[in-house]
Amino acid sequence: MNWLYQFPFKLNIDTAAIDDAVRSFAVNNEAILQFMRRGLNGLLSSIHSTLDFIPWWILVIVVFVLGFLQTKKIKTGIVYAVMLFSIGAVGLWPLMLLTLSIVIASVAISLLLGFPIGVLISMNDRASSIVRPILDTMQTMPVFVYLIPAVLLFGLGRVPAVMATTIYAIVPIVRLTNLGIRQVNEEVVEAAKSFGSTRIQAMVKVQIPQAFATIMAGLNQTLMMAMAMVVTASMIGASGLGMEVLISVNRVEVGRGLVSGTAVVILAILLDRLSQGWVKDKEEEA
Amino acid sequence: MNMKKLITMMAISLLALAGCAPSTGSGSGHIVMADAGWDSIRLHNHVVGFIAENAFDLTWSEMSGSTPITYEAFKNGEIDVYTEFWTENVAPYRGDVESGVILELGVNFNDNYQGIYVPRYVIEGDAARGIEPMAPNLRTVKDLLDYPDLFVDEEVPSKGRIYGGIPGWAVDEILYKKFMAYGFDDTFIYFRPGSDAALSAAIISAYDRGEPIAAYYWEPTWLMAQYDLVLLEDEPFDADRFHEGLTEFGAADVTVAARKGFDTEFPEFTEFLSNYSTSSAMTSAALLHMQVSGDDYLNSAKWFLREYDEYLDQWLSAEQAAAVRQALN
């Protein structure tokens, strides 16, 4: 009866060949990879030094004002400001800025790549059927599987961290851009076309504005997914709040882990609320 | 309709969960070994496990986790045996042995090395690969101070980068103290690699490209067996000054340890574990064999036992050793 339970044959995949391919790719394309590393490093450095240049109290005030403007409640503004202040008060401000610069860079890259891809696959079913399984793979592939190749290609530190974060976080912006545009009422699009709009004009002037709320929800999700990668990214040497969490967890220092973990949560909540509020404002305008 | 579907799905979930209720605890003849996450401990687990199965008629399994997590489980008695305990890396270990929370059974090996390594081609060049010597006078850790431009940190190009310890390992603190004490702070960045897999990948990637790298690493590991790296010299070892980061790493005691009460439950097996003693060189050889041949842990453990057959007589009684040999053939 064994044959009922056993596979009839076993394929031997030559995994060593894949290892060698990745590594020789890294060696042979050093010039391009170095160019990408330098570019990303430059981007990250400039984001970080800009954030670092702003005195802490200005950021706290900005968060207060944004919170107030969004909800029209002074209380909300104060809560947001106190939350941000408390990150600095426990001495995690510099680490938060490092984390924030990685998140900002990843979200910016996700938006710049993801939005056009989303628009493209909303217009073309063929492209959609190719891209969607890729998106599924990117979302479900265990992170460590591409983390280590990212290290082989880009070294350790914040550059591969941004790469890995982007792979994980770009998915919602693509998906929701696609969904938002496809959900726009056919008749509205037909109307625009009957007034002589070209396909591009209908897209830019009618479909994208109509889909704006959904696209922004995608951006918000992208932001949250990027925050979720913070600790994982520190496993390849990205310093910041994630590294602090990693160190405390590795030492079984529960208290220290809780403090730095809470700082991650606060940062995530602030980014979430502020970006969501911004979407609502835009919706009301529209 | 949708409500009905939802209720059906919830009922199925409930049934599935109930069906998967955990089976009751293992019998007395089962040993749980710690898999703290690196290759050599898994290899030793399989060697010890193979002997447990064939000479003592015990079953065994591994419980995986990071060092601190497995150590907590070990203290709570959920893990029975640690075959490769890096005593220097877990600060409370000595105290816990003295107070009897855990039992130190013997020394697995103590001829290991750790410290700051650079690839040999950095110092001597490599004619075959067309690499010129980059730092011919580099001998000691302090000499690195002369080469911040060579080991440049791409994130902060004005400084050099030294890859330090894995966050949370005891060596990380010691290395960081060394970094500060030797005055690296002005011209170098102390870079924490995040995980040992990431550190290995960084070294391999630099080695493949023939680039300079200065990184913490340790032996026995397959990486050290496969790549030609040089351990930089440091001040002679001194137990007190070592913890201030002022000396080289002494050979760390890597012990075999068991949970409290294990010796009374499994007296014969405990005796074998107390005798279980290998060496860093043997472990490296087996790890290299595993890396090159692609064998799994079990087959590498068998290779290990065949290769070092004479050790069976030191570890086991004649009868037990015969049982293991029979199982090997």
Coordinates of C-alpha atoms in Angstrom, one line a residue:
Chain A
M1 CA 0.0 0.0 0.0
N2 CA 3.1 2.2 0.2
W3 CA 2.6 3.5 -3.3
L4 CA -0.7 5.2 -2.2
Y5 CA 1.3 7.5 0.1
Q6 CA 4.5 7.9 -1.7
F7 CA 5.3 10.3 -4.5
P8 CA 6.2 8.3 -7.6
F9 CA 9.5 10.2 -8.2
K10 CA 11.6 13.0 -6.7
L11 CA 12.9 15.9 -8.7
N12 CA 16.3 17.0 -7.8
I13 CA 16.5 20.7 -8.3
D14 CA 20.0 22.0 -8.6
T15 CA 19.9 24.6 -5.9
A16 CA 23.7 25.0 -5.9
A17 CA 23.5 26.3 -9.4
I18 CA 21.0 29.0 -8.3
D19 CA 23.4 29.9 -5.4
D20 CA 26.3 30.3 -7.9
A21 CA 24.1 32.2 -10.4
V22 CA 23.2 34.8 -7.7
R23 CA 26.7 35.1 -6.5
S24 CA 28.3 35.4 -10.0
F25 CA 25.6 37.9 -10.9
A26 CA 26.7 40.0 -7.9
V27 CA 30.3 39.8 -9.0
N28 CA 29.7 40.5 -12.7
N29 CA 27.3 43.4 -12.2
E30 CA 29.3 45.1 -9.5
A31 CA 29.3 48.4 -11.4
I32 CA 25.5 48.6 -11.8
L33 CA 24.9 47.4 -8.2
Q34 CA 27.3 49.9 -6.9
F35 CA 25.6 52.7 -8.8
M36 CA 22.2 51.6 -7.2
R37 CA 23.8 51.3 -3.8
R38 CA 25.3 54.8 -4.0
G39 CA 22.1 56.3 -5.3
L40 CA 19.9 54.7 -2.6
N41 CA 22.5 55.6 0.1
G42 CA 22.4 59.2 -1.2
L43 CA 18.6 59.3 -1.1
L44 CA 18.6 57.8 2.4
S45 CA 21.3 60.2 3.7
S46 CA 19.5 63.2 2.4
I47 CA 16.2 62.1 3.9
H48 CA 17.8 61.4 7.2
S49 CA 19.8 64.6 7.4
T50 CA 16.7 66.6 6.5
L51 CA 14.8 64.9 9.3
D52 CA 17.8 65.3 11.6
F53 CA 18.1 69.0 10.8
I54 CA 14.6 69.7 12.1
P55 CA 14.6 70.4 15.8
W56 CA 12.5 67.9 17.7
W57 CA 10.0 70.4 19.0
I58 CA 9.1 71.6 15.5
L59 CA 8.2 68.0 14.5
V60 CA 6.1 67.8 17.7
I61 CA 4.3 71.1 16.8
V62 CA 3.8 69.9 13.2
V63 CA 2.2 66.7 14.4
F64 CA 0.0 68.7 16.8
V65 CA -1.1 71.1 14.1
L66 CA -1.8 68.3 11.6
G67 CA -3.8 66.4 14.2
F68 CA -5.8 69.5 15.1
L69 CA -6.5 70.4 11.5
Q70 CA -7.7 66.9 10.7
T71 CA -10.1 66.4 13.5
K72 CA -10.7 70.0 14.5
K73 CA -10.2 68.9 18.1
I74 CA -7.4 70.3 20.2
K75 CA -7.4 67.1 22.3
T76 CA -6.4 64.9 19.3
G77 CA -3.6 67.3 18.5
I78 CA -2.3 67.2 22.0
V79 CA -2.5 63.3 22.2
Y80 CA -0.5 63.0 18.9
A81 CA 2.1 65.5 20.1
V82 CA 2.5 63.8 23.5
M83 CA 2.9 60.4 21.8
L84 CA 5.7 61.7 19.6
F85 CA 7.2 63.6 22.5
S86 CA 7.3 60.4 24.5
I87 CA 9.5 58.7 21.9
G88 CA 12.1 61.4 22.4
A89 CA 11.6 61.4 26.2
V90 CA 12.7 57.8 26.4
G91 CA 15.8 58.5 24.4
L92 CA 14.8 56.9 21.1
W93 CA 14.5 60.0 19.0
P94 CA 17.7 59.4 16.9
L95 CA 16.7 55.8 16.3
M96 CA 13.2 56.9 15.3
L97 CA 14.6 59.2 12.7
L98 CA 16.7 56.4 11.2
T99 CA 13.6 54.2 11.0
L100 CA 11.5 57.0 9.6
S101 CA 14.0 57.7 6.8
I102 CA 13.9 54.0 5.8
V103 CA 10.1 54.0 5.8
I104 CA 9.9 57.3 3.9
A105 CA 12.3 56.1 1.2
S106 CA 10.6 52.7 0.8
V107 CA 7.1 54.3 0.6
A108 CA 8.4 56.9 -1.9
I109 CA 9.9 54.2 -4.1
S110 CA 6.8 52.1 -3.8
L111 CA 4.6 55.0 -4.9
L112 CA 6.8 55.9 -7.8
L113 CA 6.9 52.3 -9.1
G114 CA 3.6 51.0 -7.8
F115 CA 1.2 53.7 -9.0
P116 CA 2.2 53.5 -12.7
I117 CA 2.1 49.7 -12.6
G118 CA -1.4 49.9 -11.0
V119 CA -2.6 52.2 -13.7
L120 CA -1.1 49.9 -16.4
I121 CA -2.7 46.8 -15.1
S122 CA -6.1 48.5 -14.7
M123 CA -6.0 49.3 -18.4
N124 CA -4.8 46.0 -19.6
D125 CA -6.2 42.6 -18.6
R126 CA -3.2 40.7 -20.0
A127 CA -0.8 42.8 -18.0
S128 CA -3.0 42.3 -15.0
S129 CA -2.9 38.5 -15.3
I130 CA 0.9 38.6 -15.4
V131 CA 1.4 41.0 -12.6
R132 CA -1.1 39.6 -10.1
P133 CA 0.7 36.3 -9.4
I134 CA 3.9 38.2 -9.0
L135 CA 2.3 40.4 -6.4
D136 CA 1.0 37.3 -4.6
T137 CA 4.5 35.9 -4.6
M138 CA 6.0 39.1 -3.2
Q139 CA 3.5 39.2 -0.4
T140 CA 3.8 35.6 0.7
M141 CA 7.4 34.7 0.0
P142 CA 9.1 34.4 3.4
V143 CA 11.1 37.5 3.8
F144 CA 14.4 35.7 4.6
V145 CA 14.3 34.0 1.2
Y146 CA 15.0 37.3 -0.5
L147 CA 16.7 39.0 2.4
I148 CA 19.9 37.1 2.1
P149 CA 20.2 37.5 -1.7
A150 CA 19.6 41.2 -1.2
V151 CA 22.6 41.2 1.2
L152 CA 24.7 39.3 -1.4
L153 CA 23.8 42.0 -4.0
F154 CA 23.7 45.1 -1.9
G155 CA 25.7 44.4 1.2
L156 CA 24.5 44.9 4.7
G157 CA 22.7 47.9 6.0
R158 CA 19.9 50.2 5.1
V159 CA 20.1 49.8 1.3
P160 CA 19.0 46.1 1.3
A161 CA 16.6 47.0 4.0
V162 CA 14.9 49.5 1.7
M163 CA 14.9 46.9 -1.1
A164 CA 13.3 44.3 1.1
T165 CA 10.8 46.8 2.5
T166 CA 9.8 48.0 -0.9
I167 CA 9.2 44.4 -2.2
Y168 CA 6.9 43.8 0.7
A169 CA 5.2 47.2 0.8
I170 CA 4.7 48.0 -2.9
V171 CA 1.9 45.4 -3.2
P172 CA -1.1 47.3 -1.7
I173 CA -0.5 50.5 -3.8
V174 CA -0.5 48.5 -7.0
R175 CA -3.5 46.4 -6.0
L176 CA -5.6 49.3 -4.8
T177 CA -4.7 51.6 -7.7
N178 CA -5.9 48.9 -10.0
L179 CA -9.0 48.2 -8.0
G180 CA -9.9 51.8 -7.6
I181 CA -9.6 52.6 -11.3
R182 CA -11.6 49.4 -12.3
Q183 CA -14.3 50.4 -9.9
V184 CA -15.0 53.7 -11.5
N185 CA -18.5 53.6 -13.0
E186 CA -18.3 52.6 -16.7
E187 CA -20.9 55.2 -17.6
V188 CA -18.8 58.0 -16.2
V189 CA -15.9 56.8 -18.4
E190 CA -18.2 56.5 -21.4
A191 CA -19.5 60.0 -20.8
A192 CA -16.0 61.4 -20.8
K193 CA -15.2 59.5 -24.0
S194 CA -18.3 60.7 -25.7
F195 CA -17.2 64.3 -25.0
G196 CA -14.1 63.5 -27.0
S197 CA -11.6 62.5 -24.3
T198 CA -8.8 60.2 -25.4
R199 CA -8.2 57.1 -23.3
I200 CA -5.3 58.9 -21.6
Q201 CA -7.4 62.0 -20.9
A202 CA -10.2 59.9 -19.5
M203 CA -7.7 58.1 -17.3
V204 CA -6.0 61.3 -16.0
K205 CA -9.0 63.6 -15.7
V206 CA -11.8 61.2 -14.8
Q207 CA -10.7 57.7 -13.6
I208 CA -7.7 58.6 -11.4
P209 CA -9.5 61.4 -9.6
Q210 CA -12.6 59.2 -9.1
A211 CA -10.4 56.4 -7.7
F212 CA -8.4 58.8 -5.6
A213 CA -9.8 57.6 -2.2
T214 CA -9.0 54.0 -3.0
I215 CA -5.5 54.8 -4.2
M216 CA -4.8 56.8 -1.0
A217 CA -6.1 53.8 1.0
G218 CA -3.5 51.8 -0.8
L219 CA -0.8 54.3 0.0
N220 CA -1.8 54.1 3.7
Q221 CA -1.6 50.3 3.6
T222 CA 1.8 50.6 1.9
L223 CA 3.0 52.8 4.7
M224 CA 1.7 50.3 7.3
M225 CA 3.4 47.4 5.6
A226 CA 6.7 49.3 5.5
M227 CA 6.4 49.9 9.2
A228 CA 5.7 46.2 9.7
M229 CA 9.1 45.4 8.1
V230 CA 11.1 47.6 10.5
V231 CA 12.2 44.8 12.8
T232 CA 12.9 42.4 10.0
A233 CA 15.0 45.0 8.2
S234 CA 17.2 45.3 11.3
M235 CA 18.1 41.6 10.9
I236 CA 20.2 42.7 7.9
G237 CA 21.8 45.5 9.8
A238 CA 19.5 48.5 9.3
S239 CA 19.9 50.5 12.5
G240 CA 16.9 52.2 14.1
L241 CA 14.0 51.2 16.4
G242 CA 14.0 47.7 14.9
M243 CA 17.6 47.1 15.9
E244 CA 16.7 48.2 19.4
V245 CA 13.9 45.7 19.5
L246 CA 16.1 43.0 18.1
I247 CA 18.9 43.6 20.7
S248 CA 16.5 43.6 23.6
V249 CA 14.7 40.5 22.4
N250 CA 18.0 38.7 21.8
R251 CA 19.0 39.5 25.4
V252 CA 15.6 38.6 26.9
E253 CA 15.3 42.2 28.2
V254 CA 11.6 42.3 28.2
G255 CA 11.2 45.8 29.5
R256 CA 13.6 47.3 27.0
G257 CA 11.9 45.4 24.2
L258 CA 8.5 46.8 25.3
V259 CA 9.8 50.4 25.4
S260 CA 11.3 50.2 21.9
G261 CA 8.3 48.1 20.6
T262 CA 5.9 50.8 21.9
A263 CA 7.9 53.4 20.1
V264 CA 7.4 51.4 16.8
V265 CA 3.7 51.3 17.6
I266 CA 3.5 55.0 18.3
L267 CA 5.3 55.9 15.1
A268 CA 3.0 53.5 13.1
I269 CA -0.2 55.0 14.7
L270 CA 0.9 58.5 14.0
L271 CA 1.8 57.7 10.3
D272 CA -1.5 55.9 9.9
R273 CA -3.7 58.5 11.4
L274 CA -2.0 61.5 9.7
S275 CA -2.0 59.8 6.3
Q276 CA -5.6 58.7 6.7
G277 CA -6.7 62.1 7.8
W278 CA -5.0 63.6 4.7
V279 CA -7.0 61.3 2.5
K280 CA -10.3 62.3 4.1
D281 CA -9.4 66.0 3.6
K282 CA -8.8 65.3 -0.1
E283 CA -12.1 63.3 -0.3
E284 CA -14.0 66.2 1.0
E285 CA -12.4 68.6 -1.5
A286 CA -13.2 66.2 -4.3
Chain B
M1 CA -27.3 32.5 2.4
N2 CA -24.1 34.3 3.3
M3 CA -24.8 34.0 7.0
K4 CA -25.2 30.3 6.6
K5 CA -21.9 30.0 4.8
L6 CA -20.2 32.0 7.5
I7 CA -21.6 29.8 10.2
T8 CA -20.6 26.6 8.3
M9 CA -17.1 28.0 7.9
M10 CA -16.9 28.8 11.6
A11 CA -18.1 25.3 12.5
I12 CA -15.5 23.8 10.2
S13 CA -12.8 25.9 11.8
L14 CA -13.9 24.8 15.3
L15 CA -13.8 21.2 14.3
A16 CA -10.4 21.6 12.7
L17 CA -9.0 23.2 15.8
A18 CA -10.6 20.5 18.1
G19 CA -9.2 17.8 15.8
C20 CA -5.7 19.2 16.2
A21 CA -5.7 19.2 20.0
P22 CA -2.1 18.5 21.1
S23 CA -1.2 14.9 21.9
T24 CA -0.3 14.4 25.5
G25 CA 3.3 14.7 26.7
S26 CA 6.1 12.4 25.4
G27 CA 7.1 9.3 27.2
S28 CA 10.1 9.0 29.5
G29 CA 12.4 7.8 26.8
H30 CA 12.4 11.0 24.8
I31 CA 15.1 13.6 24.8
V32 CA 14.6 17.2 23.6
M33 CA 17.8 18.9 22.4
A34 CA 18.2 22.6 21.9
D35 CA 18.7 23.9 18.3
A36 CA 19.8 27.4 19.0
G37 CA 20.1 28.3 15.4
W38 CA 23.6 27.5 14.0
D39 CA 25.0 24.6 12.0
S40 CA 27.4 23.0 14.5
I41 CA 24.9 22.6 17.3
R42 CA 22.5 20.9 14.9
L43 CA 25.3 18.6 13.8
H44 CA 26.2 17.7 17.4
N45 CA 22.5 17.2 18.1
H46 CA 22.3 14.6 15.3
V47 CA 25.5 12.9 16.4
V48 CA 24.3 12.6 20.0
G49 CA 20.8 11.8 18.8
F50 CA 22.0 9.0 16.5
I51 CA 23.9 7.5 19.5
A52 CA 20.8 8.0 21.7
E53 CA 18.6 6.1 19.3
N54 CA 21.0 3.2 18.6
A55 CA 22.9 2.7 21.9
F56 CA 20.3 3.8 24.4
D57 CA 17.1 3.1 22.6
L58 CA 15.8 6.6 23.3
T59 CA 13.9 8.9 20.9
W60 CA 14.9 12.5 20.4
S61 CA 13.8 15.7 18.9
E62 CA 15.1 19.3 18.5
M63 CA 13.4 22.4 19.7
S64 CA 14.4 25.5 17.7
G65 CA 14.8 29.1 18.8
S66 CA 17.3 31.8 19.4
T67 CA 19.9 31.4 22.1
P68 CA 18.0 33.4 24.8
I69 CA 14.7 31.7 24.0
T70 CA 16.1 28.2 24.1
Y71 CA 18.0 29.0 27.2
E72 CA 14.8 30.1 29.0
A73 CA 13.1 26.9 27.8
F74 CA 16.2 25.0 29.0
K75 CA 15.9 26.5 32.5
N76 CA 12.2 25.6 32.6
G77 CA 12.9 22.0 31.8
E78 CA 11.3 22.0 28.3
I79 CA 14.6 21.3 26.7
D80 CA 16.7 18.5 28.2
V81 CA 20.1 18.8 26.6
Y82 CA 22.3 21.5 25.1
T83 CA 25.1 19.8 23.1
E84 CA 27.0 22.9 22.3
F85 CA 26.7 25.7 24.9
W86 CA 28.8 28.8 24.2
T87 CA 29.3 29.7 27.8
E88 CA 30.8 33.1 27.0
N89 CA 27.7 34.2 25.0
V90 CA 25.1 33.7 27.8
A91 CA 25.9 36.0 30.7
P92 CA 23.8 34.1 33.4
Y93 CA 25.2 30.7 32.5
R94 CA 28.0 30.4 35.2
G95 CA 25.6 31.6 38.0
D96 CA 22.9 29.2 36.9
V97 CA 25.4 26.2 36.9
E98 CA 26.6 27.2 40.4
S99 CA 23.1 27.5 41.8
G100 CA 22.2 24.1 40.3
V101 CA 19.4 25.4 37.9
I102 CA 21.2 23.6 35.1
L103 CA 23.9 20.9 35.0
E104 CA 27.2 21.2 33.2
L105 CA 28.1 17.7 32.1
G106 CA 31.4 18.3 30.3
V107 CA 33.3 20.2 27.7
N108 CA 32.4 19.5 24.1
F109 CA 35.4 21.4 22.8
N110 CA 37.5 24.4 23.8
D111 CA 39.9 24.8 21.0
N112 CA 37.8 27.4 19.2
Y113 CA 38.6 30.9 18.0
Q114 CA 36.7 34.1 17.6
G115 CA 37.6 37.7 16.9
I116 CA 38.0 40.1 14.1
Y117 CA 38.9 38.5 10.8
V118 CA 40.0 39.8 7.4
P119 CA 40.3 37.8 4.2
R120 CA 43.9 36.7 3.6
Y121 CA 44.1 38.5 0.3
V122 CA 43.7 41.8 2.1
I123 CA 47.1 41.3 3.7
E124 CA 48.9 39.0 1.2
G125 CA 47.1 39.6 -2.0
D126 CA 46.0 36.7 -4.2
A127 CA 48.0 36.3 -7.5
A128 CA 45.6 33.7 -8.8
R129 CA 42.7 36.2 -8.6
G130 CA 44.8 39.2 -9.5
I131 CA 44.3 40.9 -6.2
E132 CA 47.1 43.1 -4.9
P133 CA 47.9 43.2 -1.2
M134 CA 45.8 46.0 0.2
A135 CA 47.2 46.2 3.7
P136 CA 50.5 44.3 3.8
N137 CA 51.3 45.5 7.3
L138 CA 48.0 44.6 8.9
R139 CA 48.6 42.2 11.8
T140 CA 46.6 43.3 14.8
V141 CA 43.2 44.7 15.5
K142 CA 44.7 48.0 16.4
D143 CA 46.4 48.1 13.0
L144 CA 43.0 48.5 11.5
L145 CA 43.0 52.1 12.8
D146 CA 45.4 52.9 9.9
Y147 CA 43.0 51.8 7.3
P148 CA 39.6 53.6 7.6
D149 CA 39.7 54.3 3.9
L150 CA 40.2 50.7 2.9
F151 CA 37.3 49.3 4.9
V152 CA 35.0 52.1 3.8
D153 CA 31.4 52.2 5.0
E154 CA 29.2 53.0 2.0
E155 CA 26.6 54.5 4.2
V156 CA 29.0 56.9 5.7
P157 CA 31.8 57.2 3.2
S158 CA 34.0 59.3 5.4
K159 CA 34.4 56.5 7.9
G160 CA 35.4 52.8 7.9
R161 CA 33.2 49.9 8.9
I162 CA 33.9 47.1 11.3
Y163 CA 31.3 44.4 11.3
G164 CA 30.7 43.7 15.0
G165 CA 28.8 41.0 17.0
I166 CA 25.3 39.8 16.4
P167 CA 23.0 42.0 18.5
G168 CA 22.3 40.4 21.9
W169 CA 25.3 38.1 21.9
A170 CA 27.6 38.7 24.8
V171 CA 30.5 39.3 22.3
D172 CA 28.6 42.2 20.8
E173 CA 29.0 44.2 24.1
I174 CA 32.7 43.1 24.5
L175 CA 33.5 44.1 20.9
Y176 CA 31.8 47.4 21.2
K177 CA 33.8 48.2 24.4
K178 CA 37.0 47.2 22.4
F179 CA 35.9 49.5 19.6
M180 CA 35.6 52.4 22.0
A181 CA 38.6 51.6 24.1
Y182 CA 40.9 51.3 21.0
G183 CA 39.7 54.6 19.7
F184 CA 38.0 53.4 16.6
D185 CA 35.1 55.7 17.3
D186 CA 36.5 58.7 15.4
T187 CA 37.2 57.0 12.1
F188 CA 35.1 53.9 12.1
I189 CA 31.5 52.8 12.4
Y190 CA 30.7 49.8 14.6
F191 CA 28.2 48.0 12.4
R192 CA 25.8 45.4 14.0
P193 CA 25.0 42.9 11.3
G194 CA 21.6 41.9 12.7
S195 CA 21.8 38.1 12.3
D196 CA 24.5 35.6 11.8
A197 CA 23.1 34.7 8.4
A198 CA 23.4 38.3 7.3
L199 CA 27.0 38.5 8.6
S200 CA 27.9 35.3 6.7
A201 CA 26.3 36.7 3.5
A202 CA 28.2 40.0 3.9
I203 CA 31.6 38.1 4.3
I204 CA 30.8 35.8 1.3
S205 CA 29.7 38.7 -0.9
A206 CA 32.9 40.7 -0.1
Y207 CA 35.1 37.6 -0.6
D208 CA 33.5 36.8 -4.0
R209 CA 34.3 40.3 -5.2
G210 CA 37.7 40.4 -3.7
E211 CA 36.8 43.4 -1.6
P212 CA 38.3 44.2 1.8
I213 CA 36.1 43.5 4.9
A214 CA 36.9 43.4 8.6
A215 CA 34.3 41.4 10.5
Y216 CA 33.7 39.5 13.7
Y217 CA 33.4 35.7 13.1
W218 CA 34.1 32.5 15.0
E219 CA 35.3 28.9 14.5
P220 CA 34.3 26.2 14.0
T221 CA 32.1 27.1 11.1
W222 CA 31.8 25.9 7.6
L223 CA 32.5 29.4 6.4
M224 CA 35.9 29.5 8.1
A225 CA 36.6 26.0 6.8
Q226 CA 35.8 27.1 3.2
Y227 CA 37.2 30.6 3.0
D228 CA 40.7 31.8 3.8
L229 CA 40.4 34.4 6.5
V230 CA 43.0 35.6 9.0
L231 CA 42.2 36.2 12.6
L232 CA 43.8 39.6 13.6
E233 CA 46.0 39.4 16.7
D234 CA 45.1 41.2 19.8
E235 CA 46.5 41.7 23.4
P236 CA 47.1 38.4 25.2
F237 CA 44.0 37.0 26.9
D238 CA 43.3 38.1 30.5
A239 CA 40.0 37.1 32.1
D240 CA 39.4 40.4 33.8
R241 CA 40.5 42.8 31.1
F242 CA 38.8 40.7 28.5
H243 CA 35.4 41.8 29.6
E244 CA 36.5 45.4 29.1
G245 CA 37.3 44.5 25.5
L246 CA 41.0 45.0 26.1
T247 CA 42.3 41.5 25.1
E248 CA 41.9 38.8 22.5
F249 CA 39.1 36.2 22.9
G250 CA 40.4 33.3 24.9
A251 CA 39.3 29.9 23.7
A252 CA 35.7 29.8 25.0
D253 CA 34.5 26.7 26.8
V254 CA 31.8 25.1 24.7
T255 CA 30.1 22.7 27.1
V256 CA 27.5 20.0 27.1
A257 CA 24.7 20.9 29.6
A258 CA 21.5 19.3 30.8
R259 CA 18.5 20.4 32.7
K260 CA 18.1 19.9 36.4
G261 CA 17.2 16.4 37.3
F262 CA 18.2 14.9 33.9
D263 CA 21.1 12.9 35.5
T264 CA 18.8 11.0 37.8
E265 CA 16.3 10.2 35.1
F266 CA 18.8 9.1 32.5
P267 CA 22.0 8.1 34.4
E268 CA 23.5 6.1 31.6
F269 CA 22.9 8.6 28.9
T270 CA 24.2 11.4 31.2
E271 CA 27.4 9.4 31.6
F272 CA 27.8 9.3 27.8
L273 CA 27.1 13.1 27.6
S274 CA 29.8 13.7 30.2
N275 CA 32.2 11.8 28.1
Y276 CA 31.2 13.5 24.9
S277 CA 34.1 15.5 23.8
T278 CA 35.1 16.5 20.3
S279 CA 37.2 19.3 18.9
S280 CA 36.8 22.4 16.9
A281 CA 38.8 20.9 14.0
M282 CA 36.6 17.8 13.9
T283 CA 33.4 19.9 13.9
S284 CA 34.8 22.2 11.2
A285 CA 35.7 19.2 9.0
A286 CA 32.2 17.8 9.3
L287 CA 30.6 21.2 8.6
L288 CA 32.8 21.5 5.5
H289 CA 31.8 18.0 4.4
M290 CA 28.1 19.0 4.8
Q291 CA 28.6 22.2 2.8
V292 CA 30.5 20.6 0.0
S293 CA 28.6 17.3 -0.3
G294 CA 25.1 18.7 0.3
D295 CA 24.4 16.0 2.9
D296 CA 21.7 16.6 5.5
Y297 CA 22.5 16.8 9.2
L298 CA 21.7 13.1 9.8
N299 CA 24.0 11.9 7.0
S300 CA 26.7 14.3 8.1
A301 CA 26.4 13.0 11.6
K302 CA 26.9 9.5 10.3
W303 CA 29.9 10.7 8.3
F304 CA 31.3 12.3 11.5
L305 CA 30.9 9.0 13.4
R306 CA 32.5 7.0 10.7
E307 CA 35.4 9.5 10.3
Y308 CA 36.1 9.7 14.0
D309 CA 35.2 6.1 14.8
E310 CA 37.9 5.7 17.6
Y311 CA 36.0 8.3 19.7
L312 CA 33.1 5.9 20.2
D313 CA 35.3 3.9 22.5
Q314 CA 36.0 6.9 24.6
W315 CA 32.4 7.9 24.9
L316 CA 30.7 4.6 25.2
S317 CA 31.0 1.2 26.7
A318 CA 32.1 -1.6 24.3
E319 CA 28.6 -2.9 24.0
Q320 CA 27.1 0.5 23.2
A321 CA 29.8 1.4 20.7
A322 CA 29.2 -1.9 18.9
A323 CA 25.5 -1.1 18.6
V324 CA 26.3 2.3 17.1
R325 CA 28.8 0.8 14.7
Q326 CA 26.3 -1.8 13.6
A327 CA 23.7 1.0 12.9
L328 CA 26.3 2.9 10.9
N329 CA 26.9 0.0 8.5

